[in-house]
Coordinates of C-alpha atoms and ligand atoms in Angstrom, one line a residue:
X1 CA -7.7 29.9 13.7
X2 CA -9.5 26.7 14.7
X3 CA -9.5 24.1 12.4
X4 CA -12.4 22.6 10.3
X5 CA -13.9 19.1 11.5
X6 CA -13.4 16.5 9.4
X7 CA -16.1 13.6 8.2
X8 CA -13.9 10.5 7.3
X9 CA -15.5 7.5 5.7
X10 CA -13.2 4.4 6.2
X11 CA -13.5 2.0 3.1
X12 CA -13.2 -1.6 4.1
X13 CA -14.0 -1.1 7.3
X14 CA -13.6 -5.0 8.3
X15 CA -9.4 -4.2 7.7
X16 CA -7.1 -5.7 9.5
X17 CA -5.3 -2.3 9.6
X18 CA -8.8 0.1 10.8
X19 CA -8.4 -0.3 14.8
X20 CA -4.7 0.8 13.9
X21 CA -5.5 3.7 11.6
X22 CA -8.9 4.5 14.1
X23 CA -6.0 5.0 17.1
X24 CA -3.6 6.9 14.8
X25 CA -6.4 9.2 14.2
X26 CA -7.9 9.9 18.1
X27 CA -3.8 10.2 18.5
X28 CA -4.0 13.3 15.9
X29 CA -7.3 14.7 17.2
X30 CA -5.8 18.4 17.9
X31 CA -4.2 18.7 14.6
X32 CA -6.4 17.0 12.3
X33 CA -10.0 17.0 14.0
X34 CA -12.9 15.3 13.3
X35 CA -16.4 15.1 13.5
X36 CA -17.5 12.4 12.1
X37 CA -15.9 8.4 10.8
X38 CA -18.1 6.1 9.3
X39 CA -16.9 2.7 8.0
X40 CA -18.0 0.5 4.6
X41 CA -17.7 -2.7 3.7
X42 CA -19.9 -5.3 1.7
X43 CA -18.9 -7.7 4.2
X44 CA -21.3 -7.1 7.0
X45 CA -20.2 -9.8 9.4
X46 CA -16.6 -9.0 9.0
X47 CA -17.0 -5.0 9.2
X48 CA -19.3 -5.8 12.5
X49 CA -16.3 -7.1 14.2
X50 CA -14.4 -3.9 14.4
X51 CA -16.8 -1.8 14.5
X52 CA -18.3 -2.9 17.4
X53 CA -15.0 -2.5 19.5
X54 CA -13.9 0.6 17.7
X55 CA -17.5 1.8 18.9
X56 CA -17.0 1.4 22.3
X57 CA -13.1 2.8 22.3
X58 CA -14.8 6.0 20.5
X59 CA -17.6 6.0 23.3
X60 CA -14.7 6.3 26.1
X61 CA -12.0 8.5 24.0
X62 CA -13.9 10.6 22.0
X63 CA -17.6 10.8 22.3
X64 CA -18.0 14.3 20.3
X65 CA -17.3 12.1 17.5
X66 CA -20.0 10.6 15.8
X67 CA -19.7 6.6 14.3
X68 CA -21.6 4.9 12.3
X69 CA -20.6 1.6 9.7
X70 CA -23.1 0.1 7.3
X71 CA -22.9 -1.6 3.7
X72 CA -24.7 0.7 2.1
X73 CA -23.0 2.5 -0.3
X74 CA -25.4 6.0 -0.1
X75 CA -25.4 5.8 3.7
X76 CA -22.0 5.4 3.6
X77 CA -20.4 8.0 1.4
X78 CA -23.2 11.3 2.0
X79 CA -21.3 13.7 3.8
X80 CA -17.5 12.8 3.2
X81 CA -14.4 14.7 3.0
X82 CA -12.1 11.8 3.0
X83 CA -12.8 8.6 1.8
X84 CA -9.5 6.6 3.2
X85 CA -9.7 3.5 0.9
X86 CA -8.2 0.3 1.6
X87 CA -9.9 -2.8 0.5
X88 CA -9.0 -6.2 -0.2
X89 CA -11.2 -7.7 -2.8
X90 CA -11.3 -11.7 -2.3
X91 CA -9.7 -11.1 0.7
X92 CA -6.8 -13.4 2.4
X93 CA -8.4 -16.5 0.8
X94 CA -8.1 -15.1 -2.7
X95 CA -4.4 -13.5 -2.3
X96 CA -3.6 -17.1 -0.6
X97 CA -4.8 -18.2 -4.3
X98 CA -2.9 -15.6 -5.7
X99 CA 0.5 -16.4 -3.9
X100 CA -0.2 -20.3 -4.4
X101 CA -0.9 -20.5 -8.0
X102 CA 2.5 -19.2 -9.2
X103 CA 4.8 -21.2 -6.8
X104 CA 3.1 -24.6 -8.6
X105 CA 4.9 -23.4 -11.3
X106 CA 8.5 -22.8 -9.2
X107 CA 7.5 -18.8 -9.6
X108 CA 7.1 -16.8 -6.7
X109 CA 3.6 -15.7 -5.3
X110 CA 3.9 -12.6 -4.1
X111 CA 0.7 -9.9 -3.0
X112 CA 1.8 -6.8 -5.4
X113 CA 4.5 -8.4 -7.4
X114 CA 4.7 -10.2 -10.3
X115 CA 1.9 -13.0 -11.1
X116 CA 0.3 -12.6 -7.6
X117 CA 0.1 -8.8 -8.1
X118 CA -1.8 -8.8 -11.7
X119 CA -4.2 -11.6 -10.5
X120 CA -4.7 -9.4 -7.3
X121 CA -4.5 -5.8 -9.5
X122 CA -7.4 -7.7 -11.9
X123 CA -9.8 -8.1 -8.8
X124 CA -8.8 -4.8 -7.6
X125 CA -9.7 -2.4 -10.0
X126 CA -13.3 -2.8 -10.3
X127 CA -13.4 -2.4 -6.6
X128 CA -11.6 0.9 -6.2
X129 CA -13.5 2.6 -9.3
X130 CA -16.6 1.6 -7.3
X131 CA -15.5 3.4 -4.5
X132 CA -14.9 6.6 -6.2
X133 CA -18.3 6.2 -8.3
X134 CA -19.7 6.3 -5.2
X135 CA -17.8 8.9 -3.3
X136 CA -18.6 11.2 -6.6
X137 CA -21.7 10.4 -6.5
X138 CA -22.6 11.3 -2.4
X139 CA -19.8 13.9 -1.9
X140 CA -18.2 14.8 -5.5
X141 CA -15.7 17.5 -3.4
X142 CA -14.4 14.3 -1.4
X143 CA -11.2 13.2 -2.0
X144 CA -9.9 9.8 -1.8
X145 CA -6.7 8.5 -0.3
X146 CA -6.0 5.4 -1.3
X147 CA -4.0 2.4 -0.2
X148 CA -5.9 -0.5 -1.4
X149 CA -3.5 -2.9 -3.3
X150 CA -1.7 -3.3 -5.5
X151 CA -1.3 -0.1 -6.1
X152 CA 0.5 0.8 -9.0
X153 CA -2.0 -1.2 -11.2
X154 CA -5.1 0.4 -8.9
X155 CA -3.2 4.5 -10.0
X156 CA -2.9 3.5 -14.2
X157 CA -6.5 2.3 -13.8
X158 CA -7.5 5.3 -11.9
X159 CA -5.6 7.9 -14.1
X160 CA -6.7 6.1 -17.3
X161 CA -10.3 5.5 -16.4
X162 CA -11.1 8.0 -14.1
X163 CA -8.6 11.1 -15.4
X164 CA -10.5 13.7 -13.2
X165 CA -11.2 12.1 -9.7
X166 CA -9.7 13.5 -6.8
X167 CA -8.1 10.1 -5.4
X168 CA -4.4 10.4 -4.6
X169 CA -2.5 6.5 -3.9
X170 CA 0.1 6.4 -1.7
X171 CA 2.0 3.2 0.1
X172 CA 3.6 2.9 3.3
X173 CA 6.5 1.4 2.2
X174 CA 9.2 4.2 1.4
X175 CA 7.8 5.7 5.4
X176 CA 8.6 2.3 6.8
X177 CA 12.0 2.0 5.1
X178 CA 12.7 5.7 6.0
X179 CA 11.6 5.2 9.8
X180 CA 14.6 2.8 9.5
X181 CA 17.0 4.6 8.0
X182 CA 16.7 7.2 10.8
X183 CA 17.0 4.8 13.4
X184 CA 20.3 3.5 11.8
X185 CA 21.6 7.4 11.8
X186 CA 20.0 7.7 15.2
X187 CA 17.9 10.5 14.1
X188 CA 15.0 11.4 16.7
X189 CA 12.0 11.3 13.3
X190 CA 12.4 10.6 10.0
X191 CA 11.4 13.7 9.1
X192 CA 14.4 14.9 10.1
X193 CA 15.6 13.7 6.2
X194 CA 14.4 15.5 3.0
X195 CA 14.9 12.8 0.0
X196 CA 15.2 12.5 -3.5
X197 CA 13.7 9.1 -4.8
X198 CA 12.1 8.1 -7.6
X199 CA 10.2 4.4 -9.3
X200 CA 7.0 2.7 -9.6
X201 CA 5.6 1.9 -6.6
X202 CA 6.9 -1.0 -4.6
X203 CA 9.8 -0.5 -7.2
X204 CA 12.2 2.4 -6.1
X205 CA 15.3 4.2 -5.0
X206 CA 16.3 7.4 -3.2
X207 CA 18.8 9.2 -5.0
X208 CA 19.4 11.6 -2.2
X209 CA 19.4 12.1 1.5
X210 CA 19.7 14.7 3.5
X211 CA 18.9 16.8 6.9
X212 CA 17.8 20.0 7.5
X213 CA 21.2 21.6 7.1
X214 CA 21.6 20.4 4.2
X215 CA 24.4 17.4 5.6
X216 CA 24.5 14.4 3.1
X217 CA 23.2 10.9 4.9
X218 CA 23.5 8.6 2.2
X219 CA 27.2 7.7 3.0
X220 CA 26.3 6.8 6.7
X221 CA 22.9 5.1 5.4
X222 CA 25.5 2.9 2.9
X223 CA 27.5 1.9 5.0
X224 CA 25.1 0.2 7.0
X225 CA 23.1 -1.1 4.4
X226 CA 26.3 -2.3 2.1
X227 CA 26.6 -5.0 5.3
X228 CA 23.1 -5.4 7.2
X229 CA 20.6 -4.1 4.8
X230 CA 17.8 -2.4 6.5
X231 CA 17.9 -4.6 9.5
X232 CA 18.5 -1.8 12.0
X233 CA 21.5 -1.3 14.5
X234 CA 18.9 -2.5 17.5
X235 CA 17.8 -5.1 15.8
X236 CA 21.4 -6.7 15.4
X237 CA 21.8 -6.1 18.6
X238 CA 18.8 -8.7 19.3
X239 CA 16.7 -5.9 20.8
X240 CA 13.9 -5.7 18.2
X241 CA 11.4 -2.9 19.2
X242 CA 8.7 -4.3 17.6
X243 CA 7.5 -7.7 16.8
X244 CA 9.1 -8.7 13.3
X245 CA 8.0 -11.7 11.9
X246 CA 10.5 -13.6 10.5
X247 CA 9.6 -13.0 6.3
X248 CA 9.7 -8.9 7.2
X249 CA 13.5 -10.0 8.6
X250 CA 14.3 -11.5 5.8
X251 CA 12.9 -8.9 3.8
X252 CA 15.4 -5.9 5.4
X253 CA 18.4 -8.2 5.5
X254 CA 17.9 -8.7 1.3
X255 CA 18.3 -5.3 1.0
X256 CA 22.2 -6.1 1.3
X257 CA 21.8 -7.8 -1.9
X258 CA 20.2 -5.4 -3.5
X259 CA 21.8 -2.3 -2.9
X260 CA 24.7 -3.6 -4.1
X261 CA 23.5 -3.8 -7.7
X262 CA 23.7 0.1 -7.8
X263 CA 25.5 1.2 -5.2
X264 CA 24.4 4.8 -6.0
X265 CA 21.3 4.5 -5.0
X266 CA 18.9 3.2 -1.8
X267 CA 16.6 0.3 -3.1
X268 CA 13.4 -0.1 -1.8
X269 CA 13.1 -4.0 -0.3
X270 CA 10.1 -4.9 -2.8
X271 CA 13.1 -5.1 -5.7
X272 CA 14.4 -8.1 -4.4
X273 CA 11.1 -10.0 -6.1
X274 CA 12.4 -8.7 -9.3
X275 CA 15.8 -9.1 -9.1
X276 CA 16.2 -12.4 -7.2
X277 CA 12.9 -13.7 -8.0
X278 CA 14.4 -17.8 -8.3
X279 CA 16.1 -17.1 -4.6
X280 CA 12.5 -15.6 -3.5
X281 CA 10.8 -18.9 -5.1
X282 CA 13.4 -21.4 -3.3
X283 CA 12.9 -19.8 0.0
X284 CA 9.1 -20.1 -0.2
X285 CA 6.8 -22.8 1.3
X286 CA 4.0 -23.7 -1.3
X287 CA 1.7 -24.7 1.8
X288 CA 2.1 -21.8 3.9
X289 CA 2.3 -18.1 2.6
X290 CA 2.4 -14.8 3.5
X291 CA -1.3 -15.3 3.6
X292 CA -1.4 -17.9 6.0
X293 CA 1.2 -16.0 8.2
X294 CA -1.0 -13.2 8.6
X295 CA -4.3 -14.9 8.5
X296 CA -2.6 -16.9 11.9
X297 CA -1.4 -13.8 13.2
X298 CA -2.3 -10.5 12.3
X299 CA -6.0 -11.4 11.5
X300 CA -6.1 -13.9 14.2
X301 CA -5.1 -10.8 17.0
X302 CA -6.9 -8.2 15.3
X303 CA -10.4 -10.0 15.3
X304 CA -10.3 -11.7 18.9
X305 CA -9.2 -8.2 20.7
X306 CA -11.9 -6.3 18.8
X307 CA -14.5 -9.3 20.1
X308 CA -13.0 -9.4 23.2
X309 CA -13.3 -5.7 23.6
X310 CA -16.7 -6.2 22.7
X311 CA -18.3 -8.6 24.6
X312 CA -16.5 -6.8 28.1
X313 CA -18.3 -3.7 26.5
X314 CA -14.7 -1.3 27.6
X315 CA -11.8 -0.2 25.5
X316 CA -10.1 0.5 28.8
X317 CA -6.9 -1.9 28.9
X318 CA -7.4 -2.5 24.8
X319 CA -4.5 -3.7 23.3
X320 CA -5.4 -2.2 20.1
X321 CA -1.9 -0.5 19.1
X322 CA -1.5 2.4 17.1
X323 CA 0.2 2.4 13.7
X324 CA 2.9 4.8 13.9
X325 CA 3.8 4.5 10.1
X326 CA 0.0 5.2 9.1
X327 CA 0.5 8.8 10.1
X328 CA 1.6 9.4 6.9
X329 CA -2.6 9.7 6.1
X330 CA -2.9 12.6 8.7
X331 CA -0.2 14.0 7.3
X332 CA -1.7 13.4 4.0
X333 CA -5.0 14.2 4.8
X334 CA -4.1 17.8 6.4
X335 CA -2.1 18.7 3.8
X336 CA -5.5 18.7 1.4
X337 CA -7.6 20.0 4.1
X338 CA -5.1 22.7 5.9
X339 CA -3.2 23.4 3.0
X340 CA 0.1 23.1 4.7
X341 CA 2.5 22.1 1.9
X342 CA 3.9 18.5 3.1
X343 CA 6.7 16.8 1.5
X344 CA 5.5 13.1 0.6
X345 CA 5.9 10.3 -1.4
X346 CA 2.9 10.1 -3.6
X347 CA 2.2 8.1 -6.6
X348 CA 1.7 10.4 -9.4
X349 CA 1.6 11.0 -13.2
X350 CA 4.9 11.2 -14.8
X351 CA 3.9 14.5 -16.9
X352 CA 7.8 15.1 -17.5
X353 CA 8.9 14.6 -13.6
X354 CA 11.5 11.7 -14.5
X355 CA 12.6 13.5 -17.5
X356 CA 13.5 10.4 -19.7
X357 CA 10.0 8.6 -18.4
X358 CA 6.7 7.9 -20.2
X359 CA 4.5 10.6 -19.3
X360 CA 1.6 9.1 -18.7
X361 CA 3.3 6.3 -16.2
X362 CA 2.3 6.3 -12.7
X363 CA 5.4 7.1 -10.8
X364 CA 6.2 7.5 -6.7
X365 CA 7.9 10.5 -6.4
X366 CA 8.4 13.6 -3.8
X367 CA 5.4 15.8 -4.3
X368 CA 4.3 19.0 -2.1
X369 CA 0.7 18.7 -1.0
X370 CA -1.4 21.3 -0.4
X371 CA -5.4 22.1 -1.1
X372 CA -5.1 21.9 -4.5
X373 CA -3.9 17.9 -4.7
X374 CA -0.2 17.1 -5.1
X375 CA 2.8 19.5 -7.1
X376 CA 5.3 17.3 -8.5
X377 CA 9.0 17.5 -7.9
X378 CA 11.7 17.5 -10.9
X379 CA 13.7 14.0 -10.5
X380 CA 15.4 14.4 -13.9
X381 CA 17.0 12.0 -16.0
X382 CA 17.2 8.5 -14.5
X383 CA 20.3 5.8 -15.3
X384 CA 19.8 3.0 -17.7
X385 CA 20.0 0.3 -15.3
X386 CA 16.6 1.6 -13.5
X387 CA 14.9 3.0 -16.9
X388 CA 15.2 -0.5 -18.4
X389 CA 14.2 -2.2 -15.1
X390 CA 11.2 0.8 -14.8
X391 CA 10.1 0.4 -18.3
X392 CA 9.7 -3.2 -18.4
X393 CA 7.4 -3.3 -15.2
X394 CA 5.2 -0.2 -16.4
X395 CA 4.8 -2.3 -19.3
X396 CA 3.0 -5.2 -17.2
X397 CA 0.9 -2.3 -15.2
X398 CA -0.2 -0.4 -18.3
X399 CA -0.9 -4.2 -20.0
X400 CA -3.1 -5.6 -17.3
X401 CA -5.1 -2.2 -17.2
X402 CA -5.9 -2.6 -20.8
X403 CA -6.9 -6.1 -20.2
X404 CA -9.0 -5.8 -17.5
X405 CA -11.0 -3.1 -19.8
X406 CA -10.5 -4.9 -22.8
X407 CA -11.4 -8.0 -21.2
X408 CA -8.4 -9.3 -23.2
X409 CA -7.0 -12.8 -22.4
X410 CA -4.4 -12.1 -25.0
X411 CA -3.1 -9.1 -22.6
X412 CA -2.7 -10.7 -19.5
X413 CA -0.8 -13.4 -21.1
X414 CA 1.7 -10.2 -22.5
X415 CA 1.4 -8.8 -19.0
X416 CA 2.5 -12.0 -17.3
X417 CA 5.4 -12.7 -19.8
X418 CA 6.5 -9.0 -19.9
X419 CA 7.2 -9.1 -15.9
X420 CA 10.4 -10.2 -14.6
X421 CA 9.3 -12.3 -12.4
X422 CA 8.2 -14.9 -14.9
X423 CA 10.4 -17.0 -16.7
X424 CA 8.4 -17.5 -20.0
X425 CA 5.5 -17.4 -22.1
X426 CA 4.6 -21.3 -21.7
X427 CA 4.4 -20.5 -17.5
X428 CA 3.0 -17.5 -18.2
X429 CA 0.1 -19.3 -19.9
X430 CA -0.2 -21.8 -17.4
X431 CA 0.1 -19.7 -14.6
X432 CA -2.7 -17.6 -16.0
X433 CA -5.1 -20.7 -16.6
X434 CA -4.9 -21.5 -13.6
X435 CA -5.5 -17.8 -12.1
X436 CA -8.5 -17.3 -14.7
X437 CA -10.7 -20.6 -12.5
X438 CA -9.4 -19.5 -8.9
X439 CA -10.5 -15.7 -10.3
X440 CA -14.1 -16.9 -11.3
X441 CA -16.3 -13.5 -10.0
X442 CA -13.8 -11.5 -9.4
X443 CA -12.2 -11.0 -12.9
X444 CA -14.0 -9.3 -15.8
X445 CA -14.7 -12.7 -18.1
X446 CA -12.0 -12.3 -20.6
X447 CA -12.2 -13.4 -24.3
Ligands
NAD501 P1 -8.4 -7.3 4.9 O1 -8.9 -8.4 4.1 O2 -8.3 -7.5 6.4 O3 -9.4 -6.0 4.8 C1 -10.0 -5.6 3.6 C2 -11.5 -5.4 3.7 O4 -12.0 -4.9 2.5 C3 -12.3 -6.6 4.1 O5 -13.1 -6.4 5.3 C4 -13.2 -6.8 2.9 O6 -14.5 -7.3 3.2 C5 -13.3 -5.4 2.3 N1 -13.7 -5.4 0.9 C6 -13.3 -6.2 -0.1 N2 -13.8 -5.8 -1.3 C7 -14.5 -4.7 -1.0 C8 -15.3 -3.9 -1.8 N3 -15.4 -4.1 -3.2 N4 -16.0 -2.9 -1.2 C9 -15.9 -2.7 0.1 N5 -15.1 -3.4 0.9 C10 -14.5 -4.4 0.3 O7 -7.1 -6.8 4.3 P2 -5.8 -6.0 5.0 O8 -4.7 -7.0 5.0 O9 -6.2 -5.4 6.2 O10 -5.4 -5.0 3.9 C11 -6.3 -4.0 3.4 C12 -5.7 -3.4 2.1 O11 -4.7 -2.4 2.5 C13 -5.1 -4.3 1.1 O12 -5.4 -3.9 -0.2 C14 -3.6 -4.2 1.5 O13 -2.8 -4.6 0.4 C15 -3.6 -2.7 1.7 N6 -2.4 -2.1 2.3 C16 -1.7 -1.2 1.6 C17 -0.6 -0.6 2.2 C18 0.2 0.4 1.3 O14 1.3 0.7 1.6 N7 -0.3 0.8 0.2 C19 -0.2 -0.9 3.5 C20 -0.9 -1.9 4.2 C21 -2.0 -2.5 3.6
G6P502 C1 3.9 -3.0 3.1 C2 3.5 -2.5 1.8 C3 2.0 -2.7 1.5 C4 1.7 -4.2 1.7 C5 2.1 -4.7 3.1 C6 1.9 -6.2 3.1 O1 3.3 -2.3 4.1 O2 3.8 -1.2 1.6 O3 1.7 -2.3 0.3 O4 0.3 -4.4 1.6 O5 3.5 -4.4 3.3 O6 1.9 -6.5 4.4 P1 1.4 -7.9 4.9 O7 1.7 -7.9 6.3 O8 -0.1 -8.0 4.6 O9 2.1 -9.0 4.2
MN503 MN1 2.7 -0.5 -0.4

């Protein structure tokens, strides 16, 4: 049977990650077609950029498709059967606010953690509902798969405010992590593992690890982790295959630290905020963030190939690389449209999943997809250590939801003392003073 076309609208076109997720999808033509891509972005100028190059690599790999990219939202979202969503709202100059703002205070700045993540979530939220106002309104049987950050607070503003969309959030994290484990067992794919896991997003474990005949991998996994964290066997041997800045590095190595405060389990690496946020802090250079890293480097490469490519009008030798991890939205994206009954990390209503969980929490669990959306898998009752930890940051998510609707100043201050990461009310407050005059059009004005 041949497969239907797909038309894929591409929200925030002007991403660092689109020529990545653009080559990832020529890469999947066969078994995940399409006809059609279109990009949006309300920033013109920087959406340009990248769509001129990824017009010209289309031109030369894949003409049948059609391309178009434009600001306007009707143009934009007619004809849609998957709006893949990832947007930065502010952009790097705002979340260079956000990680700034909290490190004046000794607390760390981090994109989707802590005080850095609710100033980021508050900016966020309007965004995203936008986007599935508008796919609703141009192509209600679209669905939306979205990795705009941060995305637990993005999911308990989407499942509170808009219960019936078809959007489904997912985060490349748990893939990433996985693609590691597998190289540390030597495994060809990591879908050679089936897992048990269970968390908020960006705040996880996997319970349970295994390969197709059923053999138990945690042990092996342990082991390495117990002494090198996720920094893999090549990478020890000082034959990195990619290029790992040096925060990611530090990042897998923490993992050490981490795992050894349940030594039952397989941490994801965004823990290490929460648990060692004052080490996190200490480490950090107020003048020069994650932000700046990425707006020398990442940006920086990503915006002078695409310009490059397009004033030599050929894709031929691009160095435009594709994401390996982002096939996770393929396989994401055919699952809905194929039906074919994927195993993934999703982030999902609890509805009675972790048994001893609030219900209505957004969780990231394992999930079969097919046409129908995600089917939740059973992770039953969860230990105290992680259903305290859990509880307290789906406090924070649920808190900064009902501020941003509430337009609640006395919420946000709850939010920010609730999370770990901050050591008291007083900072909280002055942390979020701060945030509320750097935030000035982005946030809802709160009262
Ligand atoms: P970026 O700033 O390069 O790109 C974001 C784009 O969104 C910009 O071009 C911007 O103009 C556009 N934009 C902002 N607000 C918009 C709005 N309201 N409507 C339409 N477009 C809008 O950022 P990036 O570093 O490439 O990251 C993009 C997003 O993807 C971020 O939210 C990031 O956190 C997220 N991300 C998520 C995962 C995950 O695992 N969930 C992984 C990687 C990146
Ligand atoms: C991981 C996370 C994403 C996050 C990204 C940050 O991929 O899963 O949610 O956005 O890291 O990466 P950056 O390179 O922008 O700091
Ligand atoms: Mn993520």
């Amino acid at each position: 049977m041949t497969l239907k076309k797909q038309s894929i609208l591409v929200a925030g076109g002007g991403s660092t990650f689109t020529p990545g997720i653009i080559m990832m999808l020529l890469e999947n033509l066969e078994i995940f077609p399409i006809r059609q891509i279109k990009f949006y972005d309300n920033d013109e100028e920087r959406q340009k950029q990248i769509a001129d190059a990824v017009e010209i690599v289309l031109k030369e790999r894949a003409p049948e498709i059609e391309f178009l990219a434009t600001t306007d939202p009707e143009t934009a979202f007619t004809d849609i059967d998957f709006v893949m969503a990832h947007i930065r709202v502010g952009k790097y100059a705002m979340r260079e606010q956000d990680e700034k703002i909290p490190l004046k205070y000794g607390v760390i700045g981090q994109e989707t953690c802590g005080p850095g993540g609710i100033s980021y979530g508050m900016r966020s939220i309007g965004g995203v509902l936008e986007l599935i106002d508008y796919m609703e309104q141009y192509s209600p049987n679209a669905w939306m798969l979205n990795y705009s950050n941060p995305a637990a607070i993005v999911a308990e503003a989407t499942r509170k405010l808009r219960p019936n969309s078809k959007i489904i959030n997912i985060c490349d994290m748990p893939v990433g992590i996985e693609h590691r484990m597998a190289e540390i067992l030597g495994l060809k794919s990591r879908k050679e593992m089936t897992v048990r896991y269970y968390g908020l997003n960006h705040f996880g474990w996997w319970t349970d690890i295994r390969d197709k005949d059923g053999n138990d991998l945690m042990p092996a996994i342990k082991k390495h982790v117990a002494e090198h964290g996720y920094v893999t066997p090549g990478e020890l041997e000082g034959t990195p295959g990619e290029d790992i800045e040096p925060s990611w590095m530090h990042t897998y190595g923490k993992a050490k630290e981490t795992f050894a405060l349940d030594p039952n389990t397989l941490p994801n690496t965004y823990l290490k905020y929460y648990l060692f946020p004052q080490d996190e802090a200490e480490k950090a250079n107020p003048e020069y963030t994650r932000a700046n890293e990425v707006m020398d480097h990442r940006e920086k490469q990503v915006f002078s190939e695409c310009n490059r490519i397009a004033n030599i009008k050929t894709a031929e030798d691009a160095k435009l690389v594709t994401d390996d991890h982002a096939s996770y939205i393929v396989d994401l994206a055919r699952a809905i449209a194929y039906n074919t009954r994927e195993r993934m990390l999703l982030i999902v209503p609890n509805n009675g999943a972790i048994a001893n969980f609030d219900p209505t929490a957004m969780v990231e669990i394992p999930c079969i997809v097919g046409s129908n959306g995600p089917e939740m898998i059973n992770q039953g009752e969860i230990p105290r250590f992680q259903k305290g930890l859990m509880e307290q940051q789906v406090a924070v998510e649920k808190l900064v939801v009902e501020a941003w609707e509430e337009e609640s100043y006395q919420k946000l201050w709850q939010a920010l003392t609730v999370s770990k990461i901050v050591p008291n009310a007083r900072v909280a407050r002055q942390i979020l003073d701060d945030l509320i005059v750097a935030n000035k059009g982005y946030w809802p004005e709160l009262k």
